[in-house]
CSV table of C-alpha atoms and ligand atoms in Angstrom, one decimal:
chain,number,residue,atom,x,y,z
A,1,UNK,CA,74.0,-75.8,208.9
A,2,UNK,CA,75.6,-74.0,206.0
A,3,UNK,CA,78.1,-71.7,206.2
A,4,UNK,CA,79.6,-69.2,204.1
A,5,UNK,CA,82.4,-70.6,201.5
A,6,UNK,CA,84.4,-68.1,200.0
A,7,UNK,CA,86.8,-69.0,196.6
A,8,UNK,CA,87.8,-67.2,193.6
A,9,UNK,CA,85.3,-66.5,191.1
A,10,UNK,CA,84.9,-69.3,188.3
A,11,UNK,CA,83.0,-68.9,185.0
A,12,UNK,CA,79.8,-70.2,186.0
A,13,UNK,CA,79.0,-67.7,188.0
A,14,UNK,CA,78.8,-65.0,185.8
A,15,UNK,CA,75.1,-64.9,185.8
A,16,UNK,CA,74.8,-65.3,189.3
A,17,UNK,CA,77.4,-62.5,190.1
A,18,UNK,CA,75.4,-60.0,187.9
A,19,UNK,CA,72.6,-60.5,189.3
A,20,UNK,CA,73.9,-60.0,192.7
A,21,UNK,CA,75.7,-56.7,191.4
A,22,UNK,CA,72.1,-55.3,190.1
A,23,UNK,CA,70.5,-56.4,193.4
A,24,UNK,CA,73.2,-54.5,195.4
A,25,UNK,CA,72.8,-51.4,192.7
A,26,UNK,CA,76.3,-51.4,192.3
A,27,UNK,CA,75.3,-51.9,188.1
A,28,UNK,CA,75.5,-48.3,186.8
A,29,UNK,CA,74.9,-47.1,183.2
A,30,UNK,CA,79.1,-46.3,182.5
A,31,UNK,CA,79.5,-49.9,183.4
A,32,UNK,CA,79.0,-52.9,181.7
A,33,UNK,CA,79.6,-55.7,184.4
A,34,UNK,CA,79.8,-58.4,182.3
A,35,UNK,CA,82.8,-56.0,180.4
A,36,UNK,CA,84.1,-56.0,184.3
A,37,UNK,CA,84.2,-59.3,185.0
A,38,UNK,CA,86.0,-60.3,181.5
A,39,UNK,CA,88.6,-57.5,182.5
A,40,UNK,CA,89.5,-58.6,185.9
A,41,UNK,CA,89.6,-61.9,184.7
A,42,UNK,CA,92.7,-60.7,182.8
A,43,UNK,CA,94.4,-59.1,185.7
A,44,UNK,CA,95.2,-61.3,188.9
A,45,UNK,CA,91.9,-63.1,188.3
A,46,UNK,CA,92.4,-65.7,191.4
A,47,UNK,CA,91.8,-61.9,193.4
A,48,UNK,CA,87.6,-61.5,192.2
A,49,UNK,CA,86.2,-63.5,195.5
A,50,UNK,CA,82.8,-64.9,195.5
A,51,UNK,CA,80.7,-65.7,198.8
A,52,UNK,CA,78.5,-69.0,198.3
A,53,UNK,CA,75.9,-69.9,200.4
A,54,UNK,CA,73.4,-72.8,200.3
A,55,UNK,CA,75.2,-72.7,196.6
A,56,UNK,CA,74.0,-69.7,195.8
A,57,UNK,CA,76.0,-66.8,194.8
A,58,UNK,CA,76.0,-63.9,197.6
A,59,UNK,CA,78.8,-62.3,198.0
A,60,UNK,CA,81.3,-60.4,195.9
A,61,UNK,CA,85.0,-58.5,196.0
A,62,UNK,CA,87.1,-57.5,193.5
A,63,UNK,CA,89.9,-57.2,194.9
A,64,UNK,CA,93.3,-56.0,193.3
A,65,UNK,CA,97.1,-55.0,194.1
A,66,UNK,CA,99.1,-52.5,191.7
A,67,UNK,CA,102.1,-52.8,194.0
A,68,UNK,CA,101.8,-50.4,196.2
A,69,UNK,CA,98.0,-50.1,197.8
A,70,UNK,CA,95.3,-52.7,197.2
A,71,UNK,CA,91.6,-52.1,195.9
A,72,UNK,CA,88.3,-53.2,196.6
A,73,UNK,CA,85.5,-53.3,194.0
A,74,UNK,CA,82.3,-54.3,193.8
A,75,UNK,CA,82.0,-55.6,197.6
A,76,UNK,CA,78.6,-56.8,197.7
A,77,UNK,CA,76.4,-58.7,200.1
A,78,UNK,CA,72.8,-60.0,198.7
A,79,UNK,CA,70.2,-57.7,200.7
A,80,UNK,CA,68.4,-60.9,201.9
A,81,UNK,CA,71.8,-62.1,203.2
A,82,UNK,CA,73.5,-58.6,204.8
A,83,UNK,CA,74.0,-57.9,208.3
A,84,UNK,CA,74.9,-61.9,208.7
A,85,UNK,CA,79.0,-61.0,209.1
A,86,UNK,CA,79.3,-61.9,205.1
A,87,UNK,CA,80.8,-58.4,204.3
A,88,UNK,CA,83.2,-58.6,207.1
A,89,UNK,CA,84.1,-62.1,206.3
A,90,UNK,CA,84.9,-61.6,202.0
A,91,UNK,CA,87.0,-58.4,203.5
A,92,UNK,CA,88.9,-60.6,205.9
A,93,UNK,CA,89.4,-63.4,202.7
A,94,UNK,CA,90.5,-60.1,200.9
A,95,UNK,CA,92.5,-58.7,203.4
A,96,UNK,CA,94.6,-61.9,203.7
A,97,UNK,CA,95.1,-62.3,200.2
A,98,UNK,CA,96.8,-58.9,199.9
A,99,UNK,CA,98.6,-58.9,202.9
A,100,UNK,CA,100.0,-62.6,201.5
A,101,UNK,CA,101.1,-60.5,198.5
A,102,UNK,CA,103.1,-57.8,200.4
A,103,UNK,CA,100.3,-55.2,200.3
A,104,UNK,CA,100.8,-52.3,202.9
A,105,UNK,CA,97.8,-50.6,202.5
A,106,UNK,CA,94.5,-51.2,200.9
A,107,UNK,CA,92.1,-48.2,199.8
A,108,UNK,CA,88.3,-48.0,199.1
A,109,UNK,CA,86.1,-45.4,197.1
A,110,UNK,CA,83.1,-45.1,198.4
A,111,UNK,CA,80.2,-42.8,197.0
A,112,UNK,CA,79.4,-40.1,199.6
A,113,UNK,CA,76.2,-41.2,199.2
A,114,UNK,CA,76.6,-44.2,200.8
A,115,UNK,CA,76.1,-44.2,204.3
A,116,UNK,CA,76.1,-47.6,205.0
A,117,UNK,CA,78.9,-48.6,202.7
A,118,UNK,CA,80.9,-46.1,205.0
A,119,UNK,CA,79.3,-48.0,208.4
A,120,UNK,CA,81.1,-51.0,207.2
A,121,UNK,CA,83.8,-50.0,206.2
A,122,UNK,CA,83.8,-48.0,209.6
A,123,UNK,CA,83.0,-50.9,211.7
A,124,UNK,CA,86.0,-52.9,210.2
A,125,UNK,CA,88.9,-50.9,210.9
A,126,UNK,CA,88.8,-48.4,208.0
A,127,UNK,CA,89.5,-44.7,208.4
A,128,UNK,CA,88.8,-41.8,206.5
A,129,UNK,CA,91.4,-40.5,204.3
A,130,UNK,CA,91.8,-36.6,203.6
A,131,UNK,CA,92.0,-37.0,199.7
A,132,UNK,CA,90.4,-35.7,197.0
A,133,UNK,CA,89.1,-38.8,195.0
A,134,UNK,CA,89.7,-37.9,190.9
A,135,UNK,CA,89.1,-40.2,188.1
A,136,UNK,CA,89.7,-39.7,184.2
A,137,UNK,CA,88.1,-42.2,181.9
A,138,UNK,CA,90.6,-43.5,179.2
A,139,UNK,CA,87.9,-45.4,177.2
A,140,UNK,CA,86.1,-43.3,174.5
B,201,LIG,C1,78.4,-52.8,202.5
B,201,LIG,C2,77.9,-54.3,202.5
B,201,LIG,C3,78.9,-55.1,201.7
B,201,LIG,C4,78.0,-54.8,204.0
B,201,LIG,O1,77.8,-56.2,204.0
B,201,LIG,P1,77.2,-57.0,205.3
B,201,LIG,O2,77.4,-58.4,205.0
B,201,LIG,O3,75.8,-56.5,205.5
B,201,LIG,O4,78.1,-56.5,206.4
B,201,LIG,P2,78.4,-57.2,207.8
B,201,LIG,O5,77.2,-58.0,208.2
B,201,LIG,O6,79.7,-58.0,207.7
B,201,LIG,O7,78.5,-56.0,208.8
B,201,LIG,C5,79.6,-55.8,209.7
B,201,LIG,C6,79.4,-54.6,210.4
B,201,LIG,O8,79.4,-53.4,209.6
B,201,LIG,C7,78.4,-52.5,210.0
B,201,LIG,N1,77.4,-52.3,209.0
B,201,LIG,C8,77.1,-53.1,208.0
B,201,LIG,N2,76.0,-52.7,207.3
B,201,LIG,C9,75.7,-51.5,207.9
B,201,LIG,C10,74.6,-50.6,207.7
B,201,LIG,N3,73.7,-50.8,206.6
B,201,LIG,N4,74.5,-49.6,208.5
B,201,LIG,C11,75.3,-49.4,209.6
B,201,LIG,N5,76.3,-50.3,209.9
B,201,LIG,C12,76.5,-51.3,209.0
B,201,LIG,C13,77.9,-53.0,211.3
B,201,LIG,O9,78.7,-52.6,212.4
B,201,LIG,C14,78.0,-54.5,211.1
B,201,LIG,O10,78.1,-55.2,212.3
B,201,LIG,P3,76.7,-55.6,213.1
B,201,LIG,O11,75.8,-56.2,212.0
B,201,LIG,O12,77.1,-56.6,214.1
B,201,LIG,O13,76.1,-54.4,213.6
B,201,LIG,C15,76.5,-54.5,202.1
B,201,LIG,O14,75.7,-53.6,202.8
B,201,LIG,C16,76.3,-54.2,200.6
B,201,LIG,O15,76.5,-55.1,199.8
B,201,LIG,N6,75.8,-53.0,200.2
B,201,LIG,C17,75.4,-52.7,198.9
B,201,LIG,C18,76.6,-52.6,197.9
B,201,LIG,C19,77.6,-51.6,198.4
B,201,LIG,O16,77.3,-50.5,198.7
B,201,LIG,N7,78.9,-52.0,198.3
B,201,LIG,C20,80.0,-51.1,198.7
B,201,LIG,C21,80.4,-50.2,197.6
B,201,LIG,S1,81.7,-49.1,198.1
């Protein structure tokens, strides 16, 4: 039976990563995730996780540490694959890297919007924070 194999991302998966970010809508119009990828690839690349099963791309984190809280992006699970434990499983991978690093804390933005995103992240130990989330764009 296979199971889940989780590993830093390598540059063959680009195409199978995309794809998994436009089947998880996470691909929206102010960002270009092949732009992403070559970014985070700059920046503590052994942190982007992929999930592979049956050696096929279904799983995604970017993860990250800036000293002082960690960061999650672009969790995805593949539709046809959610509600298996994948999601908790990446996050665990995740989690474990950052503590490894010294990482007290590790924060999520989540789009109010996303209910189920929130269920998850619920359902794994994360609690809702009473911030404001504010962003500035520093690209043109
Ligand atoms: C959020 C996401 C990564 C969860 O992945 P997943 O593999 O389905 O999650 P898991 O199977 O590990 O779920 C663990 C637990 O989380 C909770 N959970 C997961 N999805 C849920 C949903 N849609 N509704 C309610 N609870 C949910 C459940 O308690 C679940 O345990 P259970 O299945 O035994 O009930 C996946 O739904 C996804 O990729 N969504 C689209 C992309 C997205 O929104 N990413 C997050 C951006 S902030």
């Amino acid at each position: 039976m296979s199971d889940l194999i989780i590993r830093s991302y390598e540059h063959a998966d680009q195409d199978g990563v995309v794809e998994l970010w436009h089947r998880c809508s996470l691909v929206v119009p102010w960002n270009d995730p092949v732009k992403d990828i070559e970014a985070k690839l700059k920046i503590q690349s052994e942190l982007f996780l992929v999930g592979i099963y049956d050696g096929k791309i279904v799983a995604s984190a970017m993860v990250g540490y800036d000293g002082h809280r960690g960061w999650i992006n672009y969790l995805a699970v593949d539709p046809d694959f959610q509600r298996k434990g994948f999601g908790r499983r990446i996050m665990e991978k995740a989690e474990d890297e950052l503590r490894k690093l010294g990482c007290p804390k590790i924060n999520v933005q989540i789009r109010t919007s996303n209910i189920d995103a929130s269920a998850f992240y619920q359902s794994i130990g994360y609690k809702h924070d009473d911030v404001i989330s504010m962003g500035k764009r520093l690209d043109p």
